Structure formats: C-alpha cells, structure tokens
PDB file of C-alpha atoms and ligand atoms in Angstrom:
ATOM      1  CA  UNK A  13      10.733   8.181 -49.792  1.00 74.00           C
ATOM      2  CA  UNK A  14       8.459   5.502 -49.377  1.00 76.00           C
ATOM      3  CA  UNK A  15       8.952   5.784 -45.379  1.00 79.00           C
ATOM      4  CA  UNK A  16       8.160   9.138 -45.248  1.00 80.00           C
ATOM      5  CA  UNK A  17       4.761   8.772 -47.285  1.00 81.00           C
ATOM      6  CA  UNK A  18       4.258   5.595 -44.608  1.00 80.00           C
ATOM      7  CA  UNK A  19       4.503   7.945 -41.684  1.00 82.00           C
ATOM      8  CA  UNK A  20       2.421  10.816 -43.262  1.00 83.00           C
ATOM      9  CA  UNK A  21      -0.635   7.906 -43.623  1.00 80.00           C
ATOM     10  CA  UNK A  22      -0.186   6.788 -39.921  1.00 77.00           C
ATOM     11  CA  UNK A  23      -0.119  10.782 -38.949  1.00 77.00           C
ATOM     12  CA  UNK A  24      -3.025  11.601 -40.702  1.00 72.00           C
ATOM     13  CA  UNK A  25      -5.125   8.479 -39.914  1.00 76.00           C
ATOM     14  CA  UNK A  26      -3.951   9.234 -36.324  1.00 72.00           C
ATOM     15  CA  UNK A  27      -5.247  12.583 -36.374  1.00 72.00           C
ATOM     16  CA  UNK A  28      -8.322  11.536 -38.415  1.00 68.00           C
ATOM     17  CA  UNK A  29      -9.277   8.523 -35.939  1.00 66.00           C
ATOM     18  CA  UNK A  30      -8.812  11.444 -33.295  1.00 63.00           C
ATOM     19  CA  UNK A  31     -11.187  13.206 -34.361  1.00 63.00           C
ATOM     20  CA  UNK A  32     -13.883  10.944 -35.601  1.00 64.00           C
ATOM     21  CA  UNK A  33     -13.719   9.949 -31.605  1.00 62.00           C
ATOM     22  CA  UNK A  34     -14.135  12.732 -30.162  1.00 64.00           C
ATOM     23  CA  UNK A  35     -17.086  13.896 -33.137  1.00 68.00           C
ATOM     24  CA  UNK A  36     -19.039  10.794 -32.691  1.00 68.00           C
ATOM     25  CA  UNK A  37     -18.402   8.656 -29.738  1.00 81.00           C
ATOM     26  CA  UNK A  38     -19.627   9.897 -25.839  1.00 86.00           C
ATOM     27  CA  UNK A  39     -16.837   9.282 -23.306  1.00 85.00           C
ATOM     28  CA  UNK A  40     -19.488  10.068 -20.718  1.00 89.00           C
ATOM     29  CA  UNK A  41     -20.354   6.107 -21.195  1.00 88.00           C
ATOM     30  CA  UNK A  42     -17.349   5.127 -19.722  1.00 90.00           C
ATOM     31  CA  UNK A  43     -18.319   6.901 -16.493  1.00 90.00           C
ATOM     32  CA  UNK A  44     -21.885   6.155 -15.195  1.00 93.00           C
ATOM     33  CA  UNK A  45     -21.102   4.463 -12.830  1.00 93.00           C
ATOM     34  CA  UNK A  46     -22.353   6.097  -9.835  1.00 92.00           C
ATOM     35  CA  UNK A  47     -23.782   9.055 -11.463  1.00 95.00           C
ATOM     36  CA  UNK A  48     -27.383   9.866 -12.428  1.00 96.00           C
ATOM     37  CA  UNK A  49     -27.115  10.214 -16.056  1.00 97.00           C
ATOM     38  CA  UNK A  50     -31.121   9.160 -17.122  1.00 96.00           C
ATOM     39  CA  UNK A  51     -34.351   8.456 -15.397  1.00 96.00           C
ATOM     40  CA  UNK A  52     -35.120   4.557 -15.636  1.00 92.00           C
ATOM     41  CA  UNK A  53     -37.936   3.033 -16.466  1.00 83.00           C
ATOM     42  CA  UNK A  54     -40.184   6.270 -15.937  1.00 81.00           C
ATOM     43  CA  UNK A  55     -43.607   5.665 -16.912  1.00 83.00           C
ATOM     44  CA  UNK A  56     -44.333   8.855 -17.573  1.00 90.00           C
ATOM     45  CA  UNK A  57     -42.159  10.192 -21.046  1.00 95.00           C
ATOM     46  CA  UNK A  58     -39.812  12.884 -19.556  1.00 97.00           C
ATOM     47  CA  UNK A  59     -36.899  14.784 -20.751  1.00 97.00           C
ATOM     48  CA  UNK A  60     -34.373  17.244 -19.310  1.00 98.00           C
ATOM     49  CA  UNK A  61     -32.544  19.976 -21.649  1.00 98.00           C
ATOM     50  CA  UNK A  62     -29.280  20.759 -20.043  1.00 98.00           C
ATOM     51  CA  UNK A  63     -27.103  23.512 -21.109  1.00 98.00           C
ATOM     52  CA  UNK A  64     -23.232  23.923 -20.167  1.00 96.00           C
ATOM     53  CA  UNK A  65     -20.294  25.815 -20.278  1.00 96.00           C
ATOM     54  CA  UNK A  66     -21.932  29.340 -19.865  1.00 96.00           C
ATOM     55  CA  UNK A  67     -23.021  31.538 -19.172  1.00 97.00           C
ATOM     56  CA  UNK A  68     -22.149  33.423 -21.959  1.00 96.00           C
ATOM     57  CA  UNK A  69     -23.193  37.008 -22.427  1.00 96.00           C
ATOM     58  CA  UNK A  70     -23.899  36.156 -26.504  1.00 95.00           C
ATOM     59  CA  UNK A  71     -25.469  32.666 -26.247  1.00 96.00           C
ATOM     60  CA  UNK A  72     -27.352  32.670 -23.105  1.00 97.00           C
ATOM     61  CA  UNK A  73     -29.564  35.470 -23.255  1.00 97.00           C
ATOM     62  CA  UNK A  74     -31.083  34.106 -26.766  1.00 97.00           C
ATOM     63  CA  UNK A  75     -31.246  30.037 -25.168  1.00 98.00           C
ATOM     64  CA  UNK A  76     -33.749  31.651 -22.772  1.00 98.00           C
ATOM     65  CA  UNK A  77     -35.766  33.521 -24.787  1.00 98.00           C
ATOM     66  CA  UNK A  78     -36.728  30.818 -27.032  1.00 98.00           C
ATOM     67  CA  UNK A  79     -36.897  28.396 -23.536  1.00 98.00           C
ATOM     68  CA  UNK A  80     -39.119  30.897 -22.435  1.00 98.00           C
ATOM     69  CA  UNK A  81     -41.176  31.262 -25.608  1.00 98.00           C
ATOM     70  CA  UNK A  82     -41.948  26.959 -25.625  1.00 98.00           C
ATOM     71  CA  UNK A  83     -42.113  27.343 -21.823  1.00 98.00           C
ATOM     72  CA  UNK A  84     -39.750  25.026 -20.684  1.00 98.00           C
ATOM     73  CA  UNK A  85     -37.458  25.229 -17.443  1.00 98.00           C
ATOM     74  CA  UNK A  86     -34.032  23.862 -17.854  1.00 98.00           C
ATOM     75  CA  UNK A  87     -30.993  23.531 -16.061  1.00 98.00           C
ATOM     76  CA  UNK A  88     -27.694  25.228 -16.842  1.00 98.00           C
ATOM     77  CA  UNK A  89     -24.445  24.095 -15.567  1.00 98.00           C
ATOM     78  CA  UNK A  90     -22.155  27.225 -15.402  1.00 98.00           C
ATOM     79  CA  UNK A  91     -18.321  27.317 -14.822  1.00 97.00           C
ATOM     80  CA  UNK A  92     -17.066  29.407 -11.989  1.00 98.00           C
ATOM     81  CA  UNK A  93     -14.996  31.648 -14.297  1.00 97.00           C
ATOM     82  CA  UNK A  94     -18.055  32.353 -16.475  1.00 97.00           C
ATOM     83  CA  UNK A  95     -20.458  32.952 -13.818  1.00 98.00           C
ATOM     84  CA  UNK A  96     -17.634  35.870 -11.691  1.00 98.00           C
ATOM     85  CA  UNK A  97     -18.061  37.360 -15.341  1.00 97.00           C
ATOM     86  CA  UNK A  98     -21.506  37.287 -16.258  1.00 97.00           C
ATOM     87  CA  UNK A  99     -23.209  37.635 -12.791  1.00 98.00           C
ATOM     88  CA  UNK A 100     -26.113  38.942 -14.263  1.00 98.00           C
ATOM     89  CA  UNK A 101     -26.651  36.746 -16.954  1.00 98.00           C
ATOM     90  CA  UNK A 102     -26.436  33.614 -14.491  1.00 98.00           C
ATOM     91  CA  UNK A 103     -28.926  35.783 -12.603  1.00 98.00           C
ATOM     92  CA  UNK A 104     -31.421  36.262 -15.469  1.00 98.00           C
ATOM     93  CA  UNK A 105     -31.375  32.381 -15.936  1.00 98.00           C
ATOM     94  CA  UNK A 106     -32.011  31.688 -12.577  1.00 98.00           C
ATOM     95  CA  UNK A 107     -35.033  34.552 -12.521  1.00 98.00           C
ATOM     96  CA  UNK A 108     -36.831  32.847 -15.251  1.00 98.00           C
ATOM     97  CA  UNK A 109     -36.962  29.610 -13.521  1.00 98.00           C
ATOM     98  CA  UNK A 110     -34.352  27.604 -14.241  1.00 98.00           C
ATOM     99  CA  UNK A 111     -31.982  25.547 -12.485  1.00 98.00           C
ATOM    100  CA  UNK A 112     -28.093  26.142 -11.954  1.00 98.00           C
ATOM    101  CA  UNK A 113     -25.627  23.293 -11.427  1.00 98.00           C
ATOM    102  CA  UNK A 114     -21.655  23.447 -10.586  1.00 98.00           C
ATOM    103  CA  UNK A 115     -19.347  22.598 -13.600  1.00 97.00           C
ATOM    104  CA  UNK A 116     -16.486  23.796 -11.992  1.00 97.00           C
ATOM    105  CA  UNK A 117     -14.531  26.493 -12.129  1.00 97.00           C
ATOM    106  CA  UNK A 118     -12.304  26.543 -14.736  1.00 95.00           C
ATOM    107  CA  UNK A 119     -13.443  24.149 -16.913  1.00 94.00           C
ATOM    108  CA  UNK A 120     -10.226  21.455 -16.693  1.00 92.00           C
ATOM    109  CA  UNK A 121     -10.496  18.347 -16.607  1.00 92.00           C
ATOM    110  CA  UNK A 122     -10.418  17.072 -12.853  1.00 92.00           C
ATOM    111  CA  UNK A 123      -8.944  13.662 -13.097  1.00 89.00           C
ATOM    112  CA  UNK A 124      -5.227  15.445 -12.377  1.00 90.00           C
ATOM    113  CA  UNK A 125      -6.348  17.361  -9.426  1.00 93.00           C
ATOM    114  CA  UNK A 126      -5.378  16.617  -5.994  1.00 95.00           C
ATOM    115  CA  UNK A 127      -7.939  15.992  -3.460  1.00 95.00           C
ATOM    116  CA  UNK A 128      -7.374  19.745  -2.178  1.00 96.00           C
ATOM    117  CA  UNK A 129      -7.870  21.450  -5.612  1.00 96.00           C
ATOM    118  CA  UNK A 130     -10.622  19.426  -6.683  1.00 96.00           C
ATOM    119  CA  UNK A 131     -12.412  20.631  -3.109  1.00 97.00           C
ATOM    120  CA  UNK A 132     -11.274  24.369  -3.884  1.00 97.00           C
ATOM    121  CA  UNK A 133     -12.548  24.060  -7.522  1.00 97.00           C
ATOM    122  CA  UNK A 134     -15.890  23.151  -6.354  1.00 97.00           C
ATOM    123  CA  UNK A 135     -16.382  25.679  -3.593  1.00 98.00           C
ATOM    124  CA  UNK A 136     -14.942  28.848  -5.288  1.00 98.00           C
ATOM    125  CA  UNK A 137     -17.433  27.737  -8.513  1.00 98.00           C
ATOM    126  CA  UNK A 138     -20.312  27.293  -5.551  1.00 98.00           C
ATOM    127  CA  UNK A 139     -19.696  30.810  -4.085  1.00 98.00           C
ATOM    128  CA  UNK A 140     -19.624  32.351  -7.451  1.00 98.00           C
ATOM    129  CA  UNK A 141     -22.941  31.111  -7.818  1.00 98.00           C
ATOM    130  CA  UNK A 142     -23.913  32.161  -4.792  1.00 98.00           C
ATOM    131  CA  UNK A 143     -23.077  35.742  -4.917  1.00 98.00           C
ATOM    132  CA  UNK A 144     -24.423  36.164  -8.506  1.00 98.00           C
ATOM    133  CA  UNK A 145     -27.824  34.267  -7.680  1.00 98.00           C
ATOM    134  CA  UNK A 146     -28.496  33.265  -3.890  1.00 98.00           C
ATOM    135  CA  UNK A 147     -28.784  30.040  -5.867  1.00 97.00           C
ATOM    136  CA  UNK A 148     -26.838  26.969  -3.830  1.00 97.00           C
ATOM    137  CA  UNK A 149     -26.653  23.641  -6.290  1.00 97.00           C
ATOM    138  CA  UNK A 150     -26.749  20.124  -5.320  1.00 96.00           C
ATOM    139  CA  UNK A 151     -25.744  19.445  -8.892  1.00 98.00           C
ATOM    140  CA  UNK A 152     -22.252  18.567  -9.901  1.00 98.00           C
ATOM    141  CA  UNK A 153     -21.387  17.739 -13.613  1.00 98.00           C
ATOM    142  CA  UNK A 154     -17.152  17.280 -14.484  1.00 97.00           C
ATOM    143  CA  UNK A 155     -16.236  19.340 -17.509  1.00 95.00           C
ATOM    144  CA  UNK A 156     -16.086  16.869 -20.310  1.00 92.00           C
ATOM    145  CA  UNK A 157     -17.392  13.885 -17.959  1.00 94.00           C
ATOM    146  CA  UNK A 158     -14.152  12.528 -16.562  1.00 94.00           C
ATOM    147  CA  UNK A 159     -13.953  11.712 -13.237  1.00 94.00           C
ATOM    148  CA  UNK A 160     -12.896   8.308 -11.626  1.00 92.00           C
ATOM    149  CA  UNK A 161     -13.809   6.917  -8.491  1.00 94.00           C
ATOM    150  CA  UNK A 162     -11.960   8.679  -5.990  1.00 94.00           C
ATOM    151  CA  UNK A 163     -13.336  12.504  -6.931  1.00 95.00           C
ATOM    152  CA  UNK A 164     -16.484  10.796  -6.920  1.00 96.00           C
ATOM    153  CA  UNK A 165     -16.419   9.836  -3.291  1.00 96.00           C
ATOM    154  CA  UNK A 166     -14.800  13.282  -2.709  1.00 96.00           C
ATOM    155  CA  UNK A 167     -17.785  15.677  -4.887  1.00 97.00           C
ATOM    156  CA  UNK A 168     -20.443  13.355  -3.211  1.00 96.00           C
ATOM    157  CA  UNK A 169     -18.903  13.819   0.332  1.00 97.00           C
ATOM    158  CA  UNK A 170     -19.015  17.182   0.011  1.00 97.00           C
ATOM    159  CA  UNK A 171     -23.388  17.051  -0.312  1.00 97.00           C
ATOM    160  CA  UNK A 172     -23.131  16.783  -4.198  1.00 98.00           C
ATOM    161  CA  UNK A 173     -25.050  14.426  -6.936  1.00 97.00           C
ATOM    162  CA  UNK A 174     -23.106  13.980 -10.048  1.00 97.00           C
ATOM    163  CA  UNK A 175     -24.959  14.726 -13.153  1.00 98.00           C
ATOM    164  CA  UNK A 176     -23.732  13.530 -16.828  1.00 97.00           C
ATOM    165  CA  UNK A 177     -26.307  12.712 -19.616  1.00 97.00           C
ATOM    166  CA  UNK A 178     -27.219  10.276 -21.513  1.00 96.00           C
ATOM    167  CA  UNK A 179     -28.296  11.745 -25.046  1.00 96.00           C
ATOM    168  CA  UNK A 180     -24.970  14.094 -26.143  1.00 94.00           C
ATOM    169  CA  UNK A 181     -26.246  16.710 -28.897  1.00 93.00           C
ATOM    170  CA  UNK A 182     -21.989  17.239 -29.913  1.00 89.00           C
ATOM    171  CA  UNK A 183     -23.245  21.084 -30.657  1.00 90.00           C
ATOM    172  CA  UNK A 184     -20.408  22.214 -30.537  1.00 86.00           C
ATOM    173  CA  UNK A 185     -19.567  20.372 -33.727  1.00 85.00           C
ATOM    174  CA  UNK A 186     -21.391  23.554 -35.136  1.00 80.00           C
ATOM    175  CA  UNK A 187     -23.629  20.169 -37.377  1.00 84.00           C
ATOM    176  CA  UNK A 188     -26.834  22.503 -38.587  1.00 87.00           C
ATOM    177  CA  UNK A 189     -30.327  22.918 -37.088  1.00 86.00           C
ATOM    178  CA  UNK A 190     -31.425  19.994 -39.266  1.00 91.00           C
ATOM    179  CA  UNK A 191     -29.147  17.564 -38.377  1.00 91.00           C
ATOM    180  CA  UNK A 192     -29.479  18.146 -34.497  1.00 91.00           C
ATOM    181  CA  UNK A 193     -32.824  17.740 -34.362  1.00 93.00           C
ATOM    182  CA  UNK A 194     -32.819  14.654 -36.729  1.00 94.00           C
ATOM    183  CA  UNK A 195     -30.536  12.905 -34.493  1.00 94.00           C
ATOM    184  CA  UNK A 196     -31.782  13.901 -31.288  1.00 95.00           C
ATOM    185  CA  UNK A 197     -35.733  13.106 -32.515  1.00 95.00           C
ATOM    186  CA  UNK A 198     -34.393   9.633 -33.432  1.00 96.00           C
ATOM    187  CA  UNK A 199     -32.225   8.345 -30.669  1.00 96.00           C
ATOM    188  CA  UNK A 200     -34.576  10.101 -27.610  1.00 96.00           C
ATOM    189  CA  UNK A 201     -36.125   7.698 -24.925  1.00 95.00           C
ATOM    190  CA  UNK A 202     -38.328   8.645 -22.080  1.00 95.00           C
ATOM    191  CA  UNK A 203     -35.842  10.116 -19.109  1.00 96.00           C
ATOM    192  CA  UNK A 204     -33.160  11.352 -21.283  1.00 97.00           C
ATOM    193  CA  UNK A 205     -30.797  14.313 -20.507  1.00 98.00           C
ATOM    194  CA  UNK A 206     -29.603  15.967 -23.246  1.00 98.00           C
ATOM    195  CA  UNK A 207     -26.563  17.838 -23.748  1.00 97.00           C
ATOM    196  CA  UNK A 208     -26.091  21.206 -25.011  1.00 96.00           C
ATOM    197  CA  UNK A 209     -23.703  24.122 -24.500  1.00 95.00           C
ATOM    198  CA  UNK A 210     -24.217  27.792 -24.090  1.00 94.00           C
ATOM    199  CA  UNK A 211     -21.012  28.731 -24.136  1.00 92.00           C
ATOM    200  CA  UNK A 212     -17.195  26.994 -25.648  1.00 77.00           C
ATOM    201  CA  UNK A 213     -16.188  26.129 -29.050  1.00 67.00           C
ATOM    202  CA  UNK A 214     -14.495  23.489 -29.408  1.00 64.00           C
ATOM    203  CA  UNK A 215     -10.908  23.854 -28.436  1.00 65.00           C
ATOM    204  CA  UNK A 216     -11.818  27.252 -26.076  1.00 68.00           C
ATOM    205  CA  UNK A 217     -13.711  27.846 -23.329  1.00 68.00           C
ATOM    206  CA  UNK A 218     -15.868  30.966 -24.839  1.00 74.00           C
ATOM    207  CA  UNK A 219     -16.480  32.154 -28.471  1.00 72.00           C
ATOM    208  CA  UNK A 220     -18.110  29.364 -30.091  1.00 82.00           C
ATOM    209  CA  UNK A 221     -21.094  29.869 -32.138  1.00 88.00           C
ATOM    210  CA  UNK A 222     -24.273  28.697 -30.736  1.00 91.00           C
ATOM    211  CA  UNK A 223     -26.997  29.591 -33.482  1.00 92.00           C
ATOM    212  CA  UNK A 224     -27.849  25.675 -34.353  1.00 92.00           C
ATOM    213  CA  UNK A 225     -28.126  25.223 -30.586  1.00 94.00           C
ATOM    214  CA  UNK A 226     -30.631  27.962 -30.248  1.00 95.00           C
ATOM    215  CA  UNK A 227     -32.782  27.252 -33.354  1.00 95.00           C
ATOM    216  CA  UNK A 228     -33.074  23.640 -32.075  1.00 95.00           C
ATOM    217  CA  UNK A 229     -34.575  24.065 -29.258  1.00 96.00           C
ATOM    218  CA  UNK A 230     -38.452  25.516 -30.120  1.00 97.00           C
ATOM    219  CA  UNK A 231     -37.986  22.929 -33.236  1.00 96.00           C
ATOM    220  CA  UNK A 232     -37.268  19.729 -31.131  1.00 97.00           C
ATOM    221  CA  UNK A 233     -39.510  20.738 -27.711  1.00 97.00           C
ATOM    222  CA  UNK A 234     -42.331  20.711 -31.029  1.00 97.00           C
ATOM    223  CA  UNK A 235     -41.984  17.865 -32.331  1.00 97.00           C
ATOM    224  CA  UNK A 236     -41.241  15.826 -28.827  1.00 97.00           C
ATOM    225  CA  UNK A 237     -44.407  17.288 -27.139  1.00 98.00           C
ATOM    226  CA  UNK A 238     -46.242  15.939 -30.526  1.00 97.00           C
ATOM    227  CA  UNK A 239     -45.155  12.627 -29.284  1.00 96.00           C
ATOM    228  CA  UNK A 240     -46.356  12.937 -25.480  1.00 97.00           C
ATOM    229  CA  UNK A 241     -42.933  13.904 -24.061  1.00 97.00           C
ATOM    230  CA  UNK A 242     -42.882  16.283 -20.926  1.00 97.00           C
ATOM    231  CA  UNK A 243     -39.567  18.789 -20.406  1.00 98.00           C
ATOM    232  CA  UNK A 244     -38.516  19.043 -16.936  1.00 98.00           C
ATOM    233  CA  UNK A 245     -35.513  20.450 -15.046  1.00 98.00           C
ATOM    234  CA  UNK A 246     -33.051  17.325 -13.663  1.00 98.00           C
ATOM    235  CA  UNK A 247     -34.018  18.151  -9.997  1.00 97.00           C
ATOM    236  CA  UNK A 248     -37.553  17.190 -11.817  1.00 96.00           C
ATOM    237  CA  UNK A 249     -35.960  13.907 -13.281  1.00 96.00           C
ATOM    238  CA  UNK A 250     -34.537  13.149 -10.161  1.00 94.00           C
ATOM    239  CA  UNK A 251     -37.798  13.166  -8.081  1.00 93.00           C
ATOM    240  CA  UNK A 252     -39.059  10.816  -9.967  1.00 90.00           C
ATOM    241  CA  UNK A 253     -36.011   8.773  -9.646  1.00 83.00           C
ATOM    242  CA  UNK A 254     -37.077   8.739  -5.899  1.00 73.00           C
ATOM    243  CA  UNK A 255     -40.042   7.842  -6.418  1.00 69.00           C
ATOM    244  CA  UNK A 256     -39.385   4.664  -8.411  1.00 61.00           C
ATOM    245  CA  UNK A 257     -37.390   3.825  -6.052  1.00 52.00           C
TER     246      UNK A 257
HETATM  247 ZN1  LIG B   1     -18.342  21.600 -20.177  1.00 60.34          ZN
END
C-alpha cells in the first residue's frame, strides 16, 4: 500500500517538476552560443517583437492590426507548413512592413535530423516563403531553440544567421494580459528580443488562443516608449550589432 502511494508522489512530482520547467525556465539559454539572441551594449534603448509559429489565419491578421495601429514593424518567423497554407496571410505581413524569418518547416525539433533533412527542411520552408511573398530570409530560428553545434555549422553554411531571443513572453501559457506585460515591463533591457507566438498551443502546432498575446502588444509598446525604448525589426537589431562592432 504504502509503495504504491510512494510511486504516485514520485509520478506526480515528476510530472509537476515537468512542467514547472518547461512554464518557467528558457532552454534557449542553453544554446547561445553562436547565435544572435540580443543586441549588446547598444547605447541607444532598442527592442525587437518577434512573433512565431504562424501564420495563422485567426491570430495573425489581429497581431498586425494592433502592430500597425502603435506603428511598429516586427518580424515573424513562419513554419513552412503554415506559410503553403496561409500564403496570403504571410503575404499581408510582409505588405505591411514586416520581416519574415525561416522556422522550419514542420515545426520538429531538429536535433534528430540528419544533415540531409535538416538542409531539405530549410529550403522547402525558404521556397514556401518565397512563392507566398518574393520575400528570401537570412533569418533562421529552430522550433523550440534546440540545435547543437553541428546544424549550426550546417544552417550558417547554407547563408543563414540563427536567431533565438533573449526575453521569452511563455504566451502560450495562455498567463493574462496583466501578467505578460508585468513581467515583460520588469525584466526588459535595451536590445532585447522578445518572444511571442502567432500561432501553436501548447502541445499542437495550430489552435491555440492568442487573445493575451494580442492585447499585450499596444499595452507594452506604451508603456516601453514612455521609458525611451525604440521597436525595431531584428535585421534593425542586427545593424547595430555591426556597427558596435
Ligand atoms: Zn516555434
């Protein structure tokens, strides 16, 4: 009896510690290396709102309007799948101004692949984009940040820089308005990218309900302008990352 109640406690603080990790720590930490994840030591006090997953017929469409209504230019990186879809929603983003980058194709993590599907991935997700925008990306981000040294070499061979972030808004945790912008307004620094999604819930690639995301974003470009803070695409960021040197 008593065995039994032991091994229910280790499942459930198992399952618990599980997800407490992936709710509130950032694996993308444990893979800078070699990736442009923030502009350092900018003078000026810069951020870049990036938005992944999509595009998604729902979520998209409103994200822009209210970019467009604070007048900020973003950049989105779409999966493969979702962009064949939703050609003309990856369109509309990319008519208003904003940037597209490559988050693969299928949205799996890439660690597994061999060096042939990981090169596949990338092009098929790159001539999705293509067709649907004329847009071709320098910008590479791995779904859920994983990627180790030797897809590195390969995504940067092929004329790619890796993107990840360094400020991760966990949206998809569906936390409220309130919260996100709480959080966010707190832990910012000048050359932060932020995370969001436009598309994905949680355990799925599409479906997940974006309305926190989208009320955020006129709330916190507020209140950051208030403080002196600038909103810039990453191709933006990464000028100045030049330029510093
Ligand atoms: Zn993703």
């Amino acid at each position: 009896m008593y065995i039994i109640l032991i091994l229910l406690a280790i499942i459930f603080a198992t399952a618990a510690g599980f997800v407490a990790f992936t709710i509130f720590f950032d694996q993308a930490v444990l893979v800078r290396r070699d990736t442009f994840y923030r502009l350092k030591n900018s003078k000026e006090k810069l951020i870049a709102l990036t938005f992944d997953d999509g595009p998604s017929p729902v979520w998209t469409p409103k994200i822009l309007e209210q970019l467009q209504k604070v007048d900020v230019k973003a950049t989105f990186f779409m999966t493969g799948e979702h962009v064949t879809r939703y050609p003309e929603v990856a369109r509309s983003a990319v008519e208003e101004g904003h940037e597209i980058g490559n988050h693969s194709y299928g949205h799996r993590v890439l660690v597994y692949f061999t060096d042939e599907e990981l090169t596949r991935e990338i092009k098929d997700t790159q001539e999705a984009i293509r067709q649907a925008t004329g847009v071709t990306t320098e910008y590479f981000r791995p779904p859920k940040a994983w990627l180790f040294r030797r897809e590195k070499e390969i995504i940067r061979k092929m004329g790619y820089k890796i993107i990840l972030w360094s400020l991760n808004s966990k949206d998809w945790v569906n936390f409220s308005d309130k919260y996100l912008i709480r959080y966010l307004v707190r832990n910012i620094r000048s050359g932060d990218i932020l995370l969001f999604h436009d598309s994905g819930g949680a355990f799925k690639a599409e479906g997940g309900d974006r309305q926190q995301t989208v009320r955020t974003i006129p709330l916190l470009v507020e209140k950051m302008r208030g403080k002196g803070f600038s909103f810039v695409t990453v191709g933006e960021l990464l000028k100045h990352e030049v330029k510093i040197g």
